[in-house]
């Protein structure tokens, strides 16, 4: 069993007596993590409610505080799985939080679209939120070794790090295609604002093809035959369902800096390649630079969230086409990085940026030195 980095943090947060919410995409290992936590605390007095089941939903839906107290307070731990299925779940969790019970509560959901949006306002101040993503290289290396994971780098770049893909690499292609066809859009298509499945698929494919490049909502709209407002709305929903995430442009001092630019990355390389049905090996690809960039930025994002660094992430580009792949701002310090799949490719720190933001660090990340950046 590969240990997840946030397990020990969740268990420690039991002492805070708040409701713990665990969000993440489908098939990312939330149920397995909960099983590990149950084994860790070694307590049998646990109630698990699976809200995909109508009987379990009925136990929570529309209940009074007294009814919820009678249901929950006799247990040490209560797990409410797929809680977004419960109508008015935010109000239910507010009532549970107001009970001030010593029972530990963990609530899971497959997207912030279904759960986060429903609970944050009603249950403000009563929650501690965690996100779970596909495996990180650090988690895999802790289970095997860095030497072994470095040997598997090409596999990770092409097939990604969803648990089922990692545990059964011989069946990775079929697993990823099933994830794309059966799970990727499942939460989105239950949302009232999504009516055109084909449009959504075309948008995701367009984003996959523009990986690593600055995107324009207007150009995307023209490409897929939609309007800009629809494109922006769909991308926002894709982000809430943990399919993609946005990286904004950094702009503070220079007049010709791109101020409203954005790049869009996938949380997992394997999902991106499945969207395009392209699992060719690195030596036969023309997009390895983009895959390398997506891998590094997504790994850094996962690590920053797990470690709670609160670092702000950006890219930088000017109208004169000067650019930096990745910038991180943490406690006022700027760290800049260029990503090069070919270690022999040269890159220099833009003089314009260095003069505008003195004291910034600069580093080139290649397959020869990426360990420290992602670990």
Short mmCIF file of C-alpha atoms in Angstrom, two decimals:
data_model
loop_
_atom_site.label_atom_id
_atom_site.label_comp_id
_atom_site.label_asym_id
_atom_site.label_seq_id
_atom_site.Cartn_x
_atom_site.Cartn_y
_atom_site.Cartn_z
CA UNK A 1 0.00 0.00 0.00
CA UNK A 2 1.53 3.29 -1.12
CA UNK A 3 1.25 5.81 1.70
CA UNK A 4 -0.25 9.21 0.88
CA UNK A 5 1.53 12.27 2.25
CA UNK A 6 -1.59 13.87 3.71
CA UNK A 7 -2.65 10.84 5.78
CA UNK A 8 -0.69 11.81 8.88
CA UNK A 9 -1.85 15.44 8.59
CA UNK A 10 -5.50 14.39 8.49
CA UNK A 11 -5.11 12.18 11.55
CA UNK A 12 -3.40 15.03 13.43
CA UNK A 13 -6.27 17.34 12.55
CA UNK A 14 -8.70 15.08 14.43
CA UNK A 15 -7.58 16.96 17.53
CA UNK A 16 -9.05 20.20 16.14
CA UNK A 17 -12.60 18.78 16.28
CA UNK A 18 -13.63 20.21 12.93
CA UNK A 19 -15.20 18.51 9.93
CA UNK A 20 -12.50 17.34 7.52
CA UNK A 21 -13.39 17.50 3.83
CA UNK A 22 -11.44 15.46 1.29
CA UNK A 23 -11.87 16.50 -2.34
CA UNK A 24 -10.32 15.00 -5.43
CA UNK A 25 -11.07 13.51 -8.84
CA UNK A 26 -12.72 10.13 -9.20
CA UNK A 27 -10.48 7.04 -9.04
CA UNK A 28 -7.68 8.97 -7.32
CA UNK A 29 -7.66 6.83 -4.17
CA UNK A 30 -9.89 8.65 -1.66
CA UNK A 31 -11.53 5.42 -0.47
CA UNK A 32 -8.15 3.70 -0.12
CA UNK A 33 -6.84 6.66 1.88
CA UNK A 34 -9.83 6.44 4.22
CA UNK A 35 -9.14 2.73 4.72
CA UNK A 36 -5.55 3.57 5.60
CA UNK A 37 -6.71 6.17 8.12
CA UNK A 38 -9.13 3.70 9.72
CA UNK A 39 -6.30 1.17 9.99
CA UNK A 40 -4.00 3.86 11.40
CA UNK A 41 -6.33 4.84 14.23
CA UNK A 42 -7.22 1.21 14.89
CA UNK A 43 -10.76 1.93 16.09
CA UNK A 44 -13.74 -0.26 15.22
CA UNK A 45 -16.42 2.23 16.30
CA UNK A 46 -16.77 3.74 12.85
CA UNK A 47 -19.85 4.65 10.83
CA UNK A 48 -19.46 4.87 7.04
CA UNK A 49 -22.21 6.40 4.95
CA UNK A 50 -21.96 6.05 1.17
CA UNK A 51 -24.19 8.75 -0.27
CA UNK A 52 -24.37 7.05 -3.65
CA UNK A 53 -26.75 4.75 -1.73
CA UNK A 54 -30.26 6.14 -1.31
CA UNK A 55 -30.73 4.64 2.17
CA UNK A 56 -27.55 6.34 3.43
CA UNK A 57 -28.56 9.66 1.85
CA UNK A 58 -31.91 9.45 3.62
CA UNK A 59 -30.15 9.23 6.99
CA UNK A 60 -28.66 12.72 6.39
CA UNK A 61 -31.09 14.54 4.16
CA UNK A 62 -33.37 17.07 5.83
CA UNK A 63 -32.62 15.85 9.34
CA UNK A 64 -32.91 17.92 12.50
CA UNK A 65 -29.94 18.57 14.78
CA UNK A 66 -31.34 16.07 17.30
CA UNK A 67 -31.63 13.35 14.66
CA UNK A 68 -28.10 14.00 13.43
CA UNK A 69 -26.79 13.92 16.99
CA UNK A 70 -28.41 10.52 17.60
CA UNK A 71 -26.92 9.22 14.35
CA UNK A 72 -23.38 10.51 14.80
CA UNK A 73 -22.39 11.09 18.41
CA UNK A 74 -22.24 7.43 19.48
CA UNK A 75 -19.35 6.83 17.06
CA UNK A 76 -15.68 7.78 17.25
CA UNK A 77 -15.36 8.37 13.51
CA UNK A 78 -18.02 9.03 10.87
CA UNK A 79 -17.13 8.93 7.17
CA UNK A 80 -19.59 10.52 4.73
CA UNK A 81 -18.54 9.41 1.25
CA UNK A 82 -19.69 11.19 -1.97
CA UNK A 83 -21.45 13.76 0.19
CA UNK A 84 -22.35 15.96 -2.80
CA UNK A 85 -25.24 13.52 -3.43
CA UNK A 86 -27.03 14.79 -0.32
CA UNK A 87 -29.44 17.64 -0.93
CA UNK A 88 -28.52 20.74 1.12
CA UNK A 89 -25.37 18.98 2.38
CA UNK A 90 -23.92 22.35 3.46
CA UNK A 91 -26.77 22.93 5.89
CA UNK A 92 -26.48 19.35 7.18
CA UNK A 93 -22.76 19.80 7.86
CA UNK A 94 -23.42 23.14 9.55
CA UNK A 95 -25.81 21.38 11.94
CA UNK A 96 -23.23 18.64 12.59
CA UNK A 97 -20.50 21.24 13.19
CA UNK A 98 -22.72 23.10 15.64
CA UNK A 99 -23.14 19.94 17.74
CA UNK A 100 -19.56 20.39 19.05
CA UNK A 101 -19.33 16.61 19.17
CA UNK A 102 -16.11 14.73 19.94
CA UNK A 103 -16.85 12.47 16.97
CA UNK A 104 -14.36 12.90 14.14
CA UNK A 105 -16.06 13.59 10.79
CA UNK A 106 -14.53 13.05 7.35
CA UNK A 107 -16.53 14.10 4.28
CA UNK A 108 -15.45 13.20 0.75
CA UNK A 109 -16.50 14.40 -2.69
CA UNK A 110 -15.31 13.83 -6.24
CA UNK A 111 -15.24 17.52 -7.16
CA UNK A 112 -15.43 20.94 -5.60
CA UNK A 113 -18.21 21.55 -8.11
CA UNK A 114 -20.43 19.06 -6.35
CA UNK A 115 -19.31 19.48 -2.75
CA UNK A 116 -17.08 22.50 -2.15
CA UNK A 117 -19.51 25.00 -3.63
CA UNK A 118 -22.34 23.59 -1.52
CA UNK A 119 -20.62 23.54 1.87
CA UNK A 120 -18.16 26.44 2.05
CA UNK A 121 -20.71 29.17 2.72
CA UNK A 122 -23.13 27.32 5.06
CA UNK A 123 -20.35 25.59 7.03
CA UNK A 124 -17.74 28.37 7.09
CA UNK A 125 -15.37 28.04 10.04
CA UNK A 126 -16.37 24.44 10.71
CA UNK A 127 -14.25 22.78 8.02
CA UNK A 128 -10.67 21.79 7.28
CA UNK A 129 -10.24 21.11 3.57
CA UNK A 130 -7.83 18.67 1.93
CA UNK A 131 -7.32 17.84 -1.74
CA UNK A 132 -6.13 14.45 -2.98
CA UNK A 133 -4.46 14.16 -6.37
CA UNK A 134 -2.86 11.37 -8.40
CA UNK A 135 0.33 10.06 -6.80
CA UNK A 136 3.34 12.36 -6.54
CA UNK A 137 6.83 11.19 -7.40
CA UNK A 138 7.74 11.76 -3.75
CA UNK A 139 5.04 9.31 -2.61
CA UNK A 140 6.14 6.71 -5.14
CA UNK A 141 9.82 7.14 -4.30
CA UNK A 142 9.06 6.68 -0.60
CA UNK A 143 7.49 3.32 -1.49
CA UNK A 144 10.25 2.16 -3.85
CA UNK A 145 13.29 4.43 -4.24
CA UNK A 146 14.23 7.57 -6.11
CA UNK A 147 16.47 5.47 -8.38
CA UNK A 148 13.52 3.27 -9.33
CA UNK A 149 11.15 6.19 -9.94
CA UNK A 150 13.75 8.00 -12.00
CA UNK A 151 14.03 4.85 -14.11
CA UNK A 152 10.25 5.01 -14.60
CA UNK A 153 10.25 8.68 -15.65
CA UNK A 154 9.22 8.04 -19.27
CA UNK A 155 6.35 5.84 -18.07
CA UNK A 156 5.13 8.62 -15.74
CA UNK A 157 5.41 11.27 -18.44
CA UNK A 158 3.28 9.26 -20.88
CA UNK A 159 0.83 7.41 -18.61
CA UNK A 160 0.70 9.66 -15.55
CA UNK A 161 0.24 8.62 -11.93
CA UNK A 162 -3.34 7.63 -11.24
CA UNK A 163 -3.24 4.78 -8.69
CA UNK A 164 -4.68 2.13 -11.03
CA UNK A 165 -2.17 3.11 -13.73
CA UNK A 166 0.76 2.88 -11.32
CA UNK A 167 -0.34 -0.41 -9.77
CA UNK A 168 -1.15 -2.08 -13.11
CA UNK A 169 1.15 -0.52 -15.73
CA UNK A 170 0.53 -3.34 -18.18
CA UNK A 171 -3.08 -2.15 -18.50
CA UNK A 172 -2.39 1.60 -18.30
CA UNK A 173 -3.76 2.52 -21.71
CA UNK A 174 -7.12 0.85 -21.16
CA UNK A 175 -7.38 2.28 -17.64
CA UNK A 176 -6.81 5.83 -18.87
CA UNK A 177 -9.24 5.52 -21.76
CA UNK A 178 -11.87 4.21 -19.33
CA UNK A 179 -11.17 7.13 -16.98
CA UNK A 180 -11.63 9.58 -19.84
CA UNK A 181 -14.74 7.97 -21.28
CA UNK A 182 -16.53 7.05 -18.04
CA UNK A 183 -15.35 9.38 -15.27
CA UNK A 184 -13.70 12.53 -16.62
CA UNK A 185 -16.94 14.32 -17.45
CA UNK A 186 -19.30 12.50 -15.08
CA UNK A 187 -19.63 15.25 -12.48
CA UNK A 188 -19.70 17.98 -15.10
CA UNK A 189 -22.54 16.39 -17.04
CA UNK A 190 -24.74 16.29 -13.95
CA UNK A 191 -24.35 20.04 -13.62
CA UNK A 192 -27.28 22.09 -14.96
CA UNK A 193 -25.08 24.48 -16.92
CA UNK A 194 -23.52 21.77 -19.13
CA UNK A 195 -25.72 20.84 -22.07
CA UNK A 196 -23.32 20.11 -24.91
CA UNK A 197 -21.15 17.07 -24.26
CA UNK A 198 -19.44 17.32 -27.67
CA UNK A 199 -18.52 20.96 -27.05
CA UNK A 200 -16.94 20.07 -23.72
CA UNK A 201 -14.92 17.24 -25.29
CA UNK A 202 -13.72 19.52 -28.09
CA UNK A 203 -12.64 22.13 -25.55
CA UNK A 204 -10.63 19.61 -23.52
CA UNK A 205 -8.98 18.35 -26.69
CA UNK A 206 -8.11 21.90 -27.73
CA UNK A 207 -6.56 22.54 -24.30
CA UNK A 208 -4.56 19.31 -24.61
CA UNK A 209 -3.18 20.44 -27.97
CA UNK A 210 -2.21 23.87 -26.57
CA UNK A 211 -0.42 22.42 -23.54
CA UNK A 212 2.41 24.68 -22.38
CA UNK A 213 1.27 27.59 -24.53
CA UNK A 214 -0.53 30.75 -23.51
CA UNK A 215 -4.23 30.33 -24.28
CA UNK A 216 -6.80 32.80 -25.50
CA UNK A 217 -10.47 32.29 -24.63
CA UNK A 218 -11.44 34.12 -27.82
CA UNK A 219 -9.31 31.80 -29.97
CA UNK A 220 -10.61 28.72 -28.16
CA UNK A 221 -14.17 29.91 -28.69
CA UNK A 222 -13.62 30.31 -32.42
CA UNK A 223 -11.88 26.94 -32.63
CA UNK A 224 -14.70 24.94 -31.03
CA UNK A 225 -17.60 27.04 -32.26
CA UNK A 226 -18.71 28.59 -28.97
CA UNK A 227 -18.67 32.02 -27.36
CA UNK A 228 -16.00 33.32 -24.99
CA UNK A 229 -18.32 33.30 -21.95
CA UNK A 230 -19.11 29.60 -22.47
CA UNK A 231 -15.43 28.71 -22.85
CA UNK A 232 -14.49 30.56 -19.66
CA UNK A 233 -17.37 28.93 -17.79
CA UNK A 234 -16.47 25.41 -18.99
CA UNK A 235 -12.79 25.87 -18.08
CA UNK A 236 -13.80 27.03 -14.61
CA UNK A 237 -15.90 23.89 -14.21
CA UNK A 238 -13.12 21.66 -15.54
CA UNK A 239 -10.84 23.17 -12.90
CA UNK A 240 -13.36 22.50 -10.14
CA UNK A 241 -13.53 18.87 -11.28
CA UNK A 242 -9.72 18.54 -11.09
CA UNK A 243 -9.19 18.00 -14.81
CA UNK A 244 -7.13 21.14 -15.51
CA UNK A 245 -5.75 24.13 -13.61
CA UNK A 246 -4.79 27.64 -14.68
CA UNK A 247 -1.45 29.39 -14.30
CA UNK A 248 -1.73 33.22 -14.49
CA UNK A 249 0.90 35.58 -15.84
CA UNK A 250 3.18 37.51 -13.47
CA UNK A 251 3.08 41.27 -13.86
CA UNK A 252 4.22 43.99 -11.46
CA UNK A 253 6.63 46.52 -12.95
CA UNK A 254 7.02 46.51 -16.72
CA UNK A 255 4.65 48.23 -19.13
CA UNK A 256 4.96 45.54 -21.80
CA UNK A 257 4.36 42.56 -19.51
CA UNK A 258 1.42 40.34 -20.49
CA UNK A 259 -0.94 41.11 -17.62
CA UNK A 260 -3.96 38.89 -18.26
CA UNK A 261 -2.37 35.89 -19.94
CA UNK A 262 -2.92 32.34 -18.76
CA UNK A 263 -1.62 28.85 -19.35
CA UNK A 264 -3.71 25.77 -18.68
CA UNK A 265 -2.22 22.50 -17.49
CA UNK A 266 -3.63 19.04 -16.77
CA UNK A 267 -3.39 17.58 -13.29
CA UNK A 268 -2.15 14.34 -14.84
CA UNK A 269 -0.08 13.67 -17.97
CA UNK A 270 -1.86 10.38 -18.60
CA UNK A 271 -5.28 12.03 -18.77
CA UNK A 272 -3.95 14.62 -21.21
CA UNK A 273 -2.52 11.92 -23.48
CA UNK A 274 -5.71 9.87 -23.24
CA UNK A 275 -7.74 12.88 -24.38
CA UNK A 276 -5.63 12.85 -27.57
CA UNK A 277 -5.40 9.02 -27.71
CA UNK A 278 -1.63 9.41 -28.01
CA UNK A 279 0.56 7.10 -25.91
CA UNK A 280 3.61 7.14 -28.16
CA UNK A 281 6.97 6.87 -26.43
CA UNK A 282 9.16 9.99 -26.02
CA UNK A 283 11.45 9.23 -28.95
CA UNK A 284 8.46 9.29 -31.33
CA UNK A 285 6.80 12.47 -30.01
CA UNK A 286 6.98 16.13 -30.96
CA UNK A 287 5.38 17.36 -27.72
CA UNK A 288 7.90 16.18 -25.12
CA UNK A 289 8.74 19.75 -24.11
CA UNK A 290 5.08 20.39 -23.27
CA UNK A 291 4.71 17.06 -21.45
CA UNK A 292 7.86 17.76 -19.42
CA UNK A 293 6.53 21.21 -18.49
CA UNK A 294 3.09 19.83 -17.52
CA UNK A 295 4.67 17.11 -15.41
CA UNK A 296 6.88 19.53 -13.49
CA UNK A 297 4.25 22.21 -12.91
CA UNK A 298 1.61 19.70 -11.78
CA UNK A 299 4.09 17.98 -9.45
CA UNK A 300 5.09 21.32 -7.95
CA UNK A 301 1.44 22.28 -7.49
CA UNK A 302 0.63 19.03 -5.68
CA UNK A 303 3.65 19.36 -3.40
CA UNK A 304 2.90 23.01 -2.57
CA UNK A 305 -0.68 22.14 -1.64
CA UNK A 306 0.29 19.11 0.43
CA UNK A 307 3.02 21.01 2.27
CA UNK A 308 0.90 24.12 2.77
CA UNK A 309 3.57 26.47 1.41
CA UNK A 310 0.97 28.97 0.12
CA UNK A 311 3.32 29.78 -2.75
CA UNK A 312 1.84 31.75 -5.66
CA UNK A 313 2.51 30.21 -9.08
CA UNK A 314 2.91 32.12 -12.37
CA UNK A 315 4.54 32.23 -15.77
CA UNK A 316 6.05 35.40 -17.27
CA UNK A 317 5.98 36.80 -20.77
CA UNK A 318 6.37 40.19 -22.41
CA UNK A 319 4.95 41.56 -25.63
CA UNK A 320 8.52 41.35 -26.95
CA UNK A 321 8.30 37.53 -26.51
CA UNK A 322 10.67 37.29 -23.55
CA UNK A 323 9.40 34.58 -21.23
CA UNK A 324 10.01 32.41 -18.18
CA UNK A 325 8.25 29.04 -17.90
CA UNK A 326 7.51 29.14 -14.19
CA UNK A 327 7.71 31.65 -11.34
CA UNK A 328 7.03 31.00 -7.69
CA UNK A 329 6.47 33.77 -5.18
CA UNK A 330 6.74 32.73 -1.54
CA UNK A 331 7.13 35.13 1.38
CA UNK A 332 8.15 37.90 -0.99
CA UNK A 333 10.91 35.86 -2.65
CA UNK A 334 10.75 35.20 -6.41
CA UNK A 335 12.15 31.92 -7.77
CA UNK A 336 12.16 31.43 -11.54
CA UNK A 337 12.60 28.27 -13.58
CA UNK A 338 13.02 27.19 -17.18
CA UNK A 339 12.07 23.62 -18.13
CA UNK A 340 14.13 21.83 -20.77
CA UNK A 341 13.54 18.20 -21.76
CA UNK A 342 16.88 18.18 -23.58
CA UNK A 343 19.61 18.92 -20.99
CA UNK A 344 21.84 20.32 -23.75
CA UNK A 345 19.37 23.07 -24.63
CA UNK A 346 20.60 26.43 -23.44
CA UNK A 347 18.49 28.97 -21.57
CA UNK A 348 19.37 32.34 -20.08
CA UNK A 349 17.75 34.45 -17.39
CA UNK A 350 16.03 37.37 -19.19
CA UNK A 351 17.97 40.53 -18.39
CA UNK A 352 14.75 42.56 -18.44
CA UNK A 353 13.23 40.44 -15.66
CA UNK A 354 16.40 40.42 -13.59
CA UNK A 355 16.58 44.22 -13.70
CA UNK A 356 12.89 44.68 -12.90
CA UNK A 357 12.90 42.13 -10.06
CA UNK A 358 16.41 42.08 -8.55
CA UNK A 359 17.26 39.26 -6.18
CA UNK A 360 15.23 36.64 -8.04
CA UNK A 361 16.78 33.21 -8.40
CA UNK A 362 16.94 31.35 -11.73
CA UNK A 363 17.33 27.65 -12.43
CA UNK A 364 17.04 25.37 -15.46
CA UNK A 365 15.25 22.09 -14.72
CA UNK A 366 16.10 19.07 -16.88
CA UNK A 367 15.80 15.28 -16.47
CA UNK A 368 19.30 15.42 -14.98
CA UNK A 369 18.43 17.64 -11.97
CA UNK A 370 14.63 17.64 -11.46
CA UNK A 371 14.61 15.65 -8.18
CA UNK A 372 14.96 18.65 -5.86
CA UNK A 373 12.36 20.66 -7.77
CA UNK A 374 9.59 18.07 -7.35
CA UNK A 375 10.62 16.34 -4.11
#
